[in-house]
Coordinates of C-alpha atoms in Angstrom, one line a residue:
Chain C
X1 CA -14.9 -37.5 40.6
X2 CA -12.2 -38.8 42.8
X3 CA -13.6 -38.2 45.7
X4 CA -13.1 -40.4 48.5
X5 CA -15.6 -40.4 51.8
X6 CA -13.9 -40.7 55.3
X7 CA -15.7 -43.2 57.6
X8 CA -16.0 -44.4 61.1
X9 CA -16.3 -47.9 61.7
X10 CA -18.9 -48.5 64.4
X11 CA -18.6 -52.5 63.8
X12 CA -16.4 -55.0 62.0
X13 CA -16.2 -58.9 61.5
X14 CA -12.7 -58.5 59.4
X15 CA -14.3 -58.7 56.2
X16 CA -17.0 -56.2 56.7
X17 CA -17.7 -53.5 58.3
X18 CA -20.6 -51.0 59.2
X19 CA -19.4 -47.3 59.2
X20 CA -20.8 -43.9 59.4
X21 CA -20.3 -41.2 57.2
X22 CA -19.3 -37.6 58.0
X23 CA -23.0 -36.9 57.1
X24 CA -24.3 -39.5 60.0
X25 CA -25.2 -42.3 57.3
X26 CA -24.4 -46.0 58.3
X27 CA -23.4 -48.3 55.4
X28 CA -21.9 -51.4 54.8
X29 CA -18.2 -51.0 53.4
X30 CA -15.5 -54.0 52.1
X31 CA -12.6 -54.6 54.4
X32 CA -10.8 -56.7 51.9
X33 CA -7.7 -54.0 51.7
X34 CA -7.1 -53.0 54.6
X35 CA -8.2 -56.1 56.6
X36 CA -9.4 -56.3 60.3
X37 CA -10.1 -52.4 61.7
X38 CA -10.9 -51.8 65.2
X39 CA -14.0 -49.7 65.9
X40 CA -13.3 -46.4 66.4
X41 CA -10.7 -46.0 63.6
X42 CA -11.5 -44.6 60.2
X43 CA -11.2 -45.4 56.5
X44 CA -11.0 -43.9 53.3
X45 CA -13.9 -45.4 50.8
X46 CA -14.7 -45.5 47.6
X47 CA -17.1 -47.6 45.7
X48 CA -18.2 -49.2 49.4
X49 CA -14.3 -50.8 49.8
X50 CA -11.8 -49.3 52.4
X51 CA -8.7 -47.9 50.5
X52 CA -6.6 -47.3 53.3
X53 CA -6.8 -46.6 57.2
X54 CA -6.6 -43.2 57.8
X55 CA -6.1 -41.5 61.2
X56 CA -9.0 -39.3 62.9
X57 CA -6.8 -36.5 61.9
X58 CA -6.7 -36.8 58.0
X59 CA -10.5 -38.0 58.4
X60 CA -11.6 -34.6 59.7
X61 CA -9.8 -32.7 57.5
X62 CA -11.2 -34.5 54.3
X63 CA -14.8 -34.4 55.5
X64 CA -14.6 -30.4 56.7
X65 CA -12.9 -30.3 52.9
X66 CA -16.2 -32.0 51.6
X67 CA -18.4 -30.2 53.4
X68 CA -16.8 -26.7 51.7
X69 CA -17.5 -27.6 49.1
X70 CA -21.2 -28.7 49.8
X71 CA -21.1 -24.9 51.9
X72 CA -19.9 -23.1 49.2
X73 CA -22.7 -24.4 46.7
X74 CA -25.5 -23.5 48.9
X75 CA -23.7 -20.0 49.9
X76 CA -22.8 -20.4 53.1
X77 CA -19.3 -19.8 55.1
X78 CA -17.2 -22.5 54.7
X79 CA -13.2 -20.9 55.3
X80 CA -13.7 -21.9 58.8
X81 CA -13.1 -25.7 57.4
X82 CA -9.9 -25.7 56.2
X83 CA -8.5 -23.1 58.2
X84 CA -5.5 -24.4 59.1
X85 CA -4.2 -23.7 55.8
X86 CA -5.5 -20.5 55.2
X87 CA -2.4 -18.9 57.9
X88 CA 0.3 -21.5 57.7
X89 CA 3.8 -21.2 56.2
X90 CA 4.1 -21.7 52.9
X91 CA 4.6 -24.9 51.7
X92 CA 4.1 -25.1 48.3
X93 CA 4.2 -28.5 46.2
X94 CA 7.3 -29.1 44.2
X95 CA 8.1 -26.2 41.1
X96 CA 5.9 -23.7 42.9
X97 CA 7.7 -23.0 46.0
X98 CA 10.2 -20.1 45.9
X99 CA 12.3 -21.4 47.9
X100 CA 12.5 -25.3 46.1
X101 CA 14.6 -26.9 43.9
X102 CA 12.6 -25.5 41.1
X103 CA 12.9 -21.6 41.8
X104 CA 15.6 -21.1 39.6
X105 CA 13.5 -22.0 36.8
X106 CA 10.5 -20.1 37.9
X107 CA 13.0 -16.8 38.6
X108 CA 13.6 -17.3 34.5
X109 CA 10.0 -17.1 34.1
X110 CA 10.0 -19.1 31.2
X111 CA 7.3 -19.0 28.6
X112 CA 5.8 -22.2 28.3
X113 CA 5.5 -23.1 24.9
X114 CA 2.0 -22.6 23.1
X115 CA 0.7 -25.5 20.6
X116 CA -2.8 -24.0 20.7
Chain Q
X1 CA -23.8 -32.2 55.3
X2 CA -25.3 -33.2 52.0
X3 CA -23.8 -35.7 49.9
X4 CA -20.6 -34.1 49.0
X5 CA -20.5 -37.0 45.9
X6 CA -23.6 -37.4 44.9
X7 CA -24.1 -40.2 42.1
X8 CA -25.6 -41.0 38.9
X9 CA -28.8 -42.5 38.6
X10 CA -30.1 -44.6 35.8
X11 CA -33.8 -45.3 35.5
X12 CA -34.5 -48.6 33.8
X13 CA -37.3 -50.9 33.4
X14 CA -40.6 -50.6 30.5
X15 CA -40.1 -46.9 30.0
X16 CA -36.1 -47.5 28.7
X17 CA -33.4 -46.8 30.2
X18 CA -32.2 -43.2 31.1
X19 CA -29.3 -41.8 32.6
X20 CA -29.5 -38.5 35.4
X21 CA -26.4 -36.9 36.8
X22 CA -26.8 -35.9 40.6
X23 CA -23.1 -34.9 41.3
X24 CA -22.3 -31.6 43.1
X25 CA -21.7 -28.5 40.6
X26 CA -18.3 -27.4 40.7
X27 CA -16.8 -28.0 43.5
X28 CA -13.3 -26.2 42.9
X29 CA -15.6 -23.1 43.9
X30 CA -13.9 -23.3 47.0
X31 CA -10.7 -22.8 45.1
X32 CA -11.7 -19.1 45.0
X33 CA -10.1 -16.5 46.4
X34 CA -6.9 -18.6 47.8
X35 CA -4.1 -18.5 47.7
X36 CA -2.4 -20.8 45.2
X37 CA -0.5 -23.1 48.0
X38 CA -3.8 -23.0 50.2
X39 CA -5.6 -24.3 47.5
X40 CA -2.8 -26.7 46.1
X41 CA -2.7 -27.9 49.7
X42 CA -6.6 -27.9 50.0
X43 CA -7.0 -30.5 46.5
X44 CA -5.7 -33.8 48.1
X45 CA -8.2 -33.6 50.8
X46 CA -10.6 -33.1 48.5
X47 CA -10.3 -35.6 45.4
X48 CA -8.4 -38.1 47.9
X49 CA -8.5 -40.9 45.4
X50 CA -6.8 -39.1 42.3
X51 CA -4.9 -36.5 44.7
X52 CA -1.8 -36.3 42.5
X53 CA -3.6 -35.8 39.4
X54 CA -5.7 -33.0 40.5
X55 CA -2.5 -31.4 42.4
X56 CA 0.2 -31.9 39.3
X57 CA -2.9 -30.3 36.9
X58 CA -3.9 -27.3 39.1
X59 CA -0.1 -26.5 39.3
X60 CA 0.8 -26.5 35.7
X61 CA -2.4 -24.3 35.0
X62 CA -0.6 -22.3 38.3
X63 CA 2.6 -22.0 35.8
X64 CA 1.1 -21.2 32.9
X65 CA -0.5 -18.4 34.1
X66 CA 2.3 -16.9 35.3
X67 CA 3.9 -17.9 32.0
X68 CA 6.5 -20.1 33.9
X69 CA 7.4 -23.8 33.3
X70 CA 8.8 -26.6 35.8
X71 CA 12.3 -27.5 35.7
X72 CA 12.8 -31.2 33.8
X73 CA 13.7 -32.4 37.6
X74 CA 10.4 -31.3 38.8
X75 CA 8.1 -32.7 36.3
X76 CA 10.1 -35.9 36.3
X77 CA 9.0 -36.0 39.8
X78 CA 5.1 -35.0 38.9
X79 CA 5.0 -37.6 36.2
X80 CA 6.4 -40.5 38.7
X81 CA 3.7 -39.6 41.2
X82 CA 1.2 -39.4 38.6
X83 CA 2.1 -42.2 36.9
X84 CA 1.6 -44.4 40.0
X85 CA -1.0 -43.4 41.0
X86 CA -2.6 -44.5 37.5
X87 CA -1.4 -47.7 37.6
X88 CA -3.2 -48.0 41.2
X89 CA -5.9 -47.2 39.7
X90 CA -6.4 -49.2 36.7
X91 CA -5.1 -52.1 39.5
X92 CA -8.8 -50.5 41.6
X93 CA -10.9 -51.0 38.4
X94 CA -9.8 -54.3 37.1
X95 CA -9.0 -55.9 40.5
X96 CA -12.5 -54.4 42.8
X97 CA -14.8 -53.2 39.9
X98 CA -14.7 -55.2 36.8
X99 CA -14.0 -58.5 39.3
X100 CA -17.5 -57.1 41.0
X101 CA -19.4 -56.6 37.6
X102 CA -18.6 -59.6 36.9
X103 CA -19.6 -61.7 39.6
X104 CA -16.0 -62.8 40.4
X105 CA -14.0 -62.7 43.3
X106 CA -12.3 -59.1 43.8
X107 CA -8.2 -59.8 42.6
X108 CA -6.5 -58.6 46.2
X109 CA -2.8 -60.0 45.2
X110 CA -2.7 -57.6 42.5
X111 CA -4.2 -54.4 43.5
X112 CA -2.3 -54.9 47.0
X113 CA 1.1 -55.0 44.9
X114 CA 0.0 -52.4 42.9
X115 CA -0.6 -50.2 46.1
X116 CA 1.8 -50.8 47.9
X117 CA 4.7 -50.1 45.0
X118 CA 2.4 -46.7 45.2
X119 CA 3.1 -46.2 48.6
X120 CA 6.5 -47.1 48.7
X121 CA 7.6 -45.0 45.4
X122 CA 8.5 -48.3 44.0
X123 CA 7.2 -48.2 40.0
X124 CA 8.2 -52.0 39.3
X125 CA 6.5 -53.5 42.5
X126 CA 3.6 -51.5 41.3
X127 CA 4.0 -52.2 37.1
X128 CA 4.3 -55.9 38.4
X129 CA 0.9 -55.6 40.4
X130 CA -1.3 -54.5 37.3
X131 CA 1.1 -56.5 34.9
X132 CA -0.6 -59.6 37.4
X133 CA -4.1 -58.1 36.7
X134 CA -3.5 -57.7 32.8
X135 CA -2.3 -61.4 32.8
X136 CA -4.1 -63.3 34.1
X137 CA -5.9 -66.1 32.0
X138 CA -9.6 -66.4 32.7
X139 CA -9.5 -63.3 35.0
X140 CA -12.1 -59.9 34.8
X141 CA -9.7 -58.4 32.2
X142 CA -10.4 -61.2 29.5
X143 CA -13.6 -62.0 31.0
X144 CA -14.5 -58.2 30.7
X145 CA -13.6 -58.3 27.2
X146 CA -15.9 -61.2 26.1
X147 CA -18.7 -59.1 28.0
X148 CA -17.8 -56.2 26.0
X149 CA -17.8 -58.1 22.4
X150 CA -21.4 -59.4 23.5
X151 CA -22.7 -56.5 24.7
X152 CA -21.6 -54.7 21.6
X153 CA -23.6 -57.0 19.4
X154 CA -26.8 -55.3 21.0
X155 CA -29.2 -53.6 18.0
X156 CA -28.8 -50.4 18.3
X157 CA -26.2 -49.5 20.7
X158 CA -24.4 -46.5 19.5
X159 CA -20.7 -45.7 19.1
X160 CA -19.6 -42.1 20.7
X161 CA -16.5 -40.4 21.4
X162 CA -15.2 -40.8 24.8
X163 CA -11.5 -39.7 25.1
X164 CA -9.5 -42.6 26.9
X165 CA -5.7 -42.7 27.4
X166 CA -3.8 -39.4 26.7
X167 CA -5.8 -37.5 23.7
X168 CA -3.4 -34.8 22.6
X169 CA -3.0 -32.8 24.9
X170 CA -2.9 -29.2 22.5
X171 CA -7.0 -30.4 21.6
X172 CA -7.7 -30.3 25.6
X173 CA -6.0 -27.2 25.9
X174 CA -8.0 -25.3 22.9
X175 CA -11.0 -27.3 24.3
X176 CA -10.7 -25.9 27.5
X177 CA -9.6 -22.5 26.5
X178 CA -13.0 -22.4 24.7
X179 CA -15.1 -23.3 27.3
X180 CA -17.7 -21.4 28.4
X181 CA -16.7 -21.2 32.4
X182 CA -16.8 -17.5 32.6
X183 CA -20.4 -17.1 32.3
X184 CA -21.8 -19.8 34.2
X185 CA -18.7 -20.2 36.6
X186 CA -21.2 -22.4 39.2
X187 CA -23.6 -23.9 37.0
X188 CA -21.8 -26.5 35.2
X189 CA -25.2 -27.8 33.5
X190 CA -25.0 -30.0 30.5
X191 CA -21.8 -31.0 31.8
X192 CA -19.1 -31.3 29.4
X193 CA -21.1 -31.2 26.4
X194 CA -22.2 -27.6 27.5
X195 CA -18.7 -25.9 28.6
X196 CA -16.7 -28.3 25.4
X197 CA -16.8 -27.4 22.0
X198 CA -19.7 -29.6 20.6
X199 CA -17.6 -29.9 17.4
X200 CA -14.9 -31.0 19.5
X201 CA -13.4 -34.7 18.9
X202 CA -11.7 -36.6 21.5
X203 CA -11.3 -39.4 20.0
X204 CA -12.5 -42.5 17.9
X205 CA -16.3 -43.3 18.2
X206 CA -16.5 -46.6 20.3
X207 CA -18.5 -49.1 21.7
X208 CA -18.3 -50.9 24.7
X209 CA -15.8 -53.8 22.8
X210 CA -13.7 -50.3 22.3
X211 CA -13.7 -49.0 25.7
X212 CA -12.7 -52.2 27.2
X213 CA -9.6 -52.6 24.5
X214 CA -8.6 -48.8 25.3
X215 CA -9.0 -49.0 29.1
X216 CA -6.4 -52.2 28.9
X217 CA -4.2 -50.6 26.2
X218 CA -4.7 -47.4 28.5
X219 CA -3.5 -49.9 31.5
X220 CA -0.5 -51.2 29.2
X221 CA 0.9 -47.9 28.2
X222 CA 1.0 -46.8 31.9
X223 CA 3.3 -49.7 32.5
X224 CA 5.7 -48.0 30.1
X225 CA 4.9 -44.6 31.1
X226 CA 5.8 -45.4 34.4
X227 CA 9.2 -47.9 34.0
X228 CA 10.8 -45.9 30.8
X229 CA 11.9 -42.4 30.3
X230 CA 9.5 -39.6 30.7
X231 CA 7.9 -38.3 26.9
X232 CA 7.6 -34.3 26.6
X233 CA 4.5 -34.1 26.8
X234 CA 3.3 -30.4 26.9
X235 CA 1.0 -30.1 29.4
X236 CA 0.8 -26.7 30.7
X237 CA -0.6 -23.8 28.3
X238 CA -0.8 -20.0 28.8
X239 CA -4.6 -19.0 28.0
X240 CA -4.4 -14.8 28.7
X241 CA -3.0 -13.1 31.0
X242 CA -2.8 -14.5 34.5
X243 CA -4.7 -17.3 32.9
X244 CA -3.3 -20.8 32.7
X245 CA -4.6 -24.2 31.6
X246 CA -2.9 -27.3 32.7
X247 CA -3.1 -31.1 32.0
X248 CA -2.9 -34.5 33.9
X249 CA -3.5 -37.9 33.2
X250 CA -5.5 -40.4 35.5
X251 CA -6.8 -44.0 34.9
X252 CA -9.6 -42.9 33.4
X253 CA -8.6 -40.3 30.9
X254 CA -7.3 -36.7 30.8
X255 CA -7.9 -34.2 33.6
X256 CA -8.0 -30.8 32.4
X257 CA -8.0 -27.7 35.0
X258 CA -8.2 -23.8 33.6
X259 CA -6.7 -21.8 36.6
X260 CA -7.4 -17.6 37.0
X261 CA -5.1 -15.6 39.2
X262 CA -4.5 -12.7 40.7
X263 CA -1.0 -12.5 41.8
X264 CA -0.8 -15.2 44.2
X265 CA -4.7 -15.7 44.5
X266 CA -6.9 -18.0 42.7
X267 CA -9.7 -16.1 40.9
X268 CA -11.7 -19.1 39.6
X269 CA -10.5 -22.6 38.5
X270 CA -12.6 -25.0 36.7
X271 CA -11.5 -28.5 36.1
X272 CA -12.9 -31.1 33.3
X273 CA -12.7 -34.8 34.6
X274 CA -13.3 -38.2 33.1
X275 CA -16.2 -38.3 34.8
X276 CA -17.9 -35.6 33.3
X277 CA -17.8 -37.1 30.3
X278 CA -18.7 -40.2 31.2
X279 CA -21.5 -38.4 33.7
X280 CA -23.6 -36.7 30.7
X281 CA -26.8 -38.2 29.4
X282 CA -25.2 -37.7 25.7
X283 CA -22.0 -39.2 26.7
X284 CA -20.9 -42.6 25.8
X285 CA -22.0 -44.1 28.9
X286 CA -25.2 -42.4 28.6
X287 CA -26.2 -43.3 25.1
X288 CA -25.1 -46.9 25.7
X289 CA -27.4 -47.2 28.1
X290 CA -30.3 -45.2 26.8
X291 CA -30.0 -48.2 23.6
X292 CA -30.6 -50.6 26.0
X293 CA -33.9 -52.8 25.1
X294 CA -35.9 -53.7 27.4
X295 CA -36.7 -57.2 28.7
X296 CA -35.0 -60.2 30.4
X297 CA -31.2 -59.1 31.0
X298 CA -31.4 -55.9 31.4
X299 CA -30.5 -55.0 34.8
X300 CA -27.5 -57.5 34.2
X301 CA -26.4 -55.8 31.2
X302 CA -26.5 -52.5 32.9
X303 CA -24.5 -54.1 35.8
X304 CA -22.1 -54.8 33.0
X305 CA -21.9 -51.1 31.4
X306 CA -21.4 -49.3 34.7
X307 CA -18.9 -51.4 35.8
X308 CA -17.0 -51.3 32.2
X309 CA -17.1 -47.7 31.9
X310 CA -16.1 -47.3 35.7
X311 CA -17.4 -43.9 36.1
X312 CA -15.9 -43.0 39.8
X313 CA -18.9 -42.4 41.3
X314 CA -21.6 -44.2 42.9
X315 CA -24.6 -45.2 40.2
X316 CA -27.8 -46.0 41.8
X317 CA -30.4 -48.2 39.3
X318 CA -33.5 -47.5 39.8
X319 CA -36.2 -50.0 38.5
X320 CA -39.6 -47.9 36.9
X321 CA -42.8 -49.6 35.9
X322 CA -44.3 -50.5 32.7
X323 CA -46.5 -48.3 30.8
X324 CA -49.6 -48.0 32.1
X325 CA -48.1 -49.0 36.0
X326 CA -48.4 -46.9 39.1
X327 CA -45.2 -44.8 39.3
X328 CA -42.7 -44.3 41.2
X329 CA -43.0 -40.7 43.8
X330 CA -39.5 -39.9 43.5
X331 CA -39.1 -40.5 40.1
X332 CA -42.6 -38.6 38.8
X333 CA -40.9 -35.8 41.4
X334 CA -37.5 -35.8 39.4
X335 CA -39.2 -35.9 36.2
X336 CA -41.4 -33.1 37.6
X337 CA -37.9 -30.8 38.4
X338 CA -36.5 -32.0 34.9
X339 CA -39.4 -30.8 33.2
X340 CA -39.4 -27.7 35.4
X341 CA -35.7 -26.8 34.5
X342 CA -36.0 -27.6 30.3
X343 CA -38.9 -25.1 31.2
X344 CA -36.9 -22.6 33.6
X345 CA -33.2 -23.0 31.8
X346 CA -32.3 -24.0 35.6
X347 CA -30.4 -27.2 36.6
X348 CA -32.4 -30.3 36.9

């Protein structure tokens, strides 16, 4: 699925950690990435191994991500989460801004070629 | 919060060996009703590990639909990206999950290398990362393989179709064009099987000796992907009006996303992952398993399939008693809800 959980390290020996997740489960996650942690930080895991450190930043916005979409199949409200994108400039990734290096193309409106 | 991953869980023991799929349904629902660049924005945070993917498949389903296409300078970019982060990725499976299957010590030098050339935009520091993976004599890729060969050799064990590598891409985009979002846009159940054409054919039927040789071939042909020139590959495809499907490629296989719009909103978008396929009791994880026999070895050999197949997403193995023993609570209570929803139509 792709989907990587942001954690909280609550304690650490360098190789292992414990570490909370957004849902307030404690589990045992591998260090061997990203090395020694200092309690307090965060980490992007999969399979129980740290990725990458991530900042308290990134970590809220990918758990209030996660929990839209956990919101949104039981019905609930869940723009509030991410709703520092909903009225932002646009900032489009590259070949759909209007503005980017791409918007000549996309003012020619192309047809994309159909092999179907 | 619930589990915003959820997992798979395979039941094993004297009863055989079953496969159920706990994930979330659908979570691009949240897609709905954004704008596109609030939701091409919102899918890194969500699918952190295969960010690019997701982000370079949404936005060619984005152009389709408005019957556009990139510039050459622009996908050149998107493939680069993408193509990185695949070769990360095959460094993740061969370096933290096969090594783990397998008993052996997780491959750090390799995968580090192989992330890092990742994070620094750097293909050949991270082509020479896997490339260290791939060769290394006596290491969880060969190892893997005999695994594979034995475990192939099991009576019974079916071949299925699993589409590995890069399928052609005008299949996905007739598959997906078919599939039966519209009517069930939240309730994804049956997985791929359900929303896919079941005619469909994604590829050879294979066994587990054939997944490992087509995840390392996969693996290889990312190394050239990545260091040579970019191949045309179509990969964005009108599907009606204001309706675009568009294609990606991860370590695991194709992702496919169908995108609706509205001028600049998002309607619906459905995606198709590896995942699913591999998620899906009929699927060729899920038969391989289900062949299993019972008996001495069978927990190890299901160790072995999960972590060959490298589903990207947690798999919990849960042991049930022989005939005739006391059962399990939680597993009479799922069996309970599974009978309940063959009975109801609902989702197990």
């Amino acid at each position: 699925m792709c989907i990587g959980i942001p954690m909280e390290i609550l304690s650490s020996d360098g190789h292992l950690a414990m570490a909370r997740t957004p849902a307030g489960t404690v589990r045992e996650i591998r260090l061997l990435l990203v090395g020694a942690v200092e309690v307090g930080s965060h980490v992007l895991v999969i399979s129980d191994t740290a990725m990458r450190e991530i900042d308290s930043d990134e970590a809220r916005k990918i758990a209030d991500a996660l929990e839209a979409t956990t919101a949104a199949a039981e019905g609930l409200p869940y723009e509030h989460l991410f709703a520092d994108l909903i009225d932002r400039e646009p900032q489009l990734p590259p070949g759909l801004e209007p503005g980017g290096p791409n918007s000549a193309t996309l003012a020619k409106a192309s047809p994309v070629k159909t092999e179907t | 919060m619930s589990d915003p991953v959820g997992h798979l869980a395979i039941h094993y023991g004297g009863q055989g060996c079953r496969l159920l799929d706990n994930r979330p349904r659908h979570p691009q629902a949240v897609l709905s009703g954004r704008t596109v660049e609030e939701a091409a924005a919102l899918l890194p945070r969500l699918f952190a590990v295969c960010g690019v993917a997701h982000t370079n498949a949404f936005a060619r389903a984005v152009e389709a639909a408005r019957q556009q296409t990139a510039s050459p300078e622009v996908e050149d970019a998107r493939h680069r990206a993408e193509q990185l982060e695949v070769v990360a990725n095959h460094a993740w499976r061969f370096a933290i999950t096969w090594a783990t299957a397998l008993g052996m010590a997780p491959r750090l030098d390799g995968l580090k290398q192989a992330r890092d050339g990742q994070a620094a935009d750097d293909p050949h520091m991270a082509a020479a990362g896997l490339r260290r993976l791939l060769e290394e004599e006596d290491g969880p890729v060969e190892r893997m393989r005999d695994q594979a060969r034995r475990l192939t050799g099991t009576p019974g064990l079916p071949t299925c179709r699993q589409p590995l590598g890069w399928p052609g891409a005008p299949w996905w985009a007739e598959a997906m064009r078919r599939a039966d979002f519209i009517d069930r846009p939240t309730t994804l159940d049956g997985r791929v099987p359900a929303v896919l054409p079941r005619d469909a054919d994604p590829g050879p039927k294979t066994g587990p000796l054939g997944i490992a040789t087509a995840l390392v071939a996969a693996a290889r042909q990312s190394l050239v992907r990545l260091c040579g020139p970019r191949s045309r590959v179509v990969e964005s495809y009108p599907f009606d009006l204001n309706a675009g499907i568009g294609l990606a490629e991860t370590a695991r296989g194709p992702l496919a996303y169908r995108v609706h719009l509205d001028g600049d909103r998002v309607v619906a978008a459905w995606a198709v992952t590896p995942t699913d396929w591999l998620a899906v009791p009929e699927g060729a994880l899920g038969r391989a398993i289900a062949a299993l026999p019972p008996g001495a070895g069978q927990e190890e050999r299901l160790r072995l399939l999960v972590g060959l197949y490298d589903p990207c997403v947690p798999v919990q193995l849960i042991r049930t008693p022989a005939e005739g023993a006391a059962v399990d609570p939680s597993l009479a209570a799922t069996r309970e809800a599974e009978t309940r929803a063959m009975e109801t139509g609902a989702d197990a």
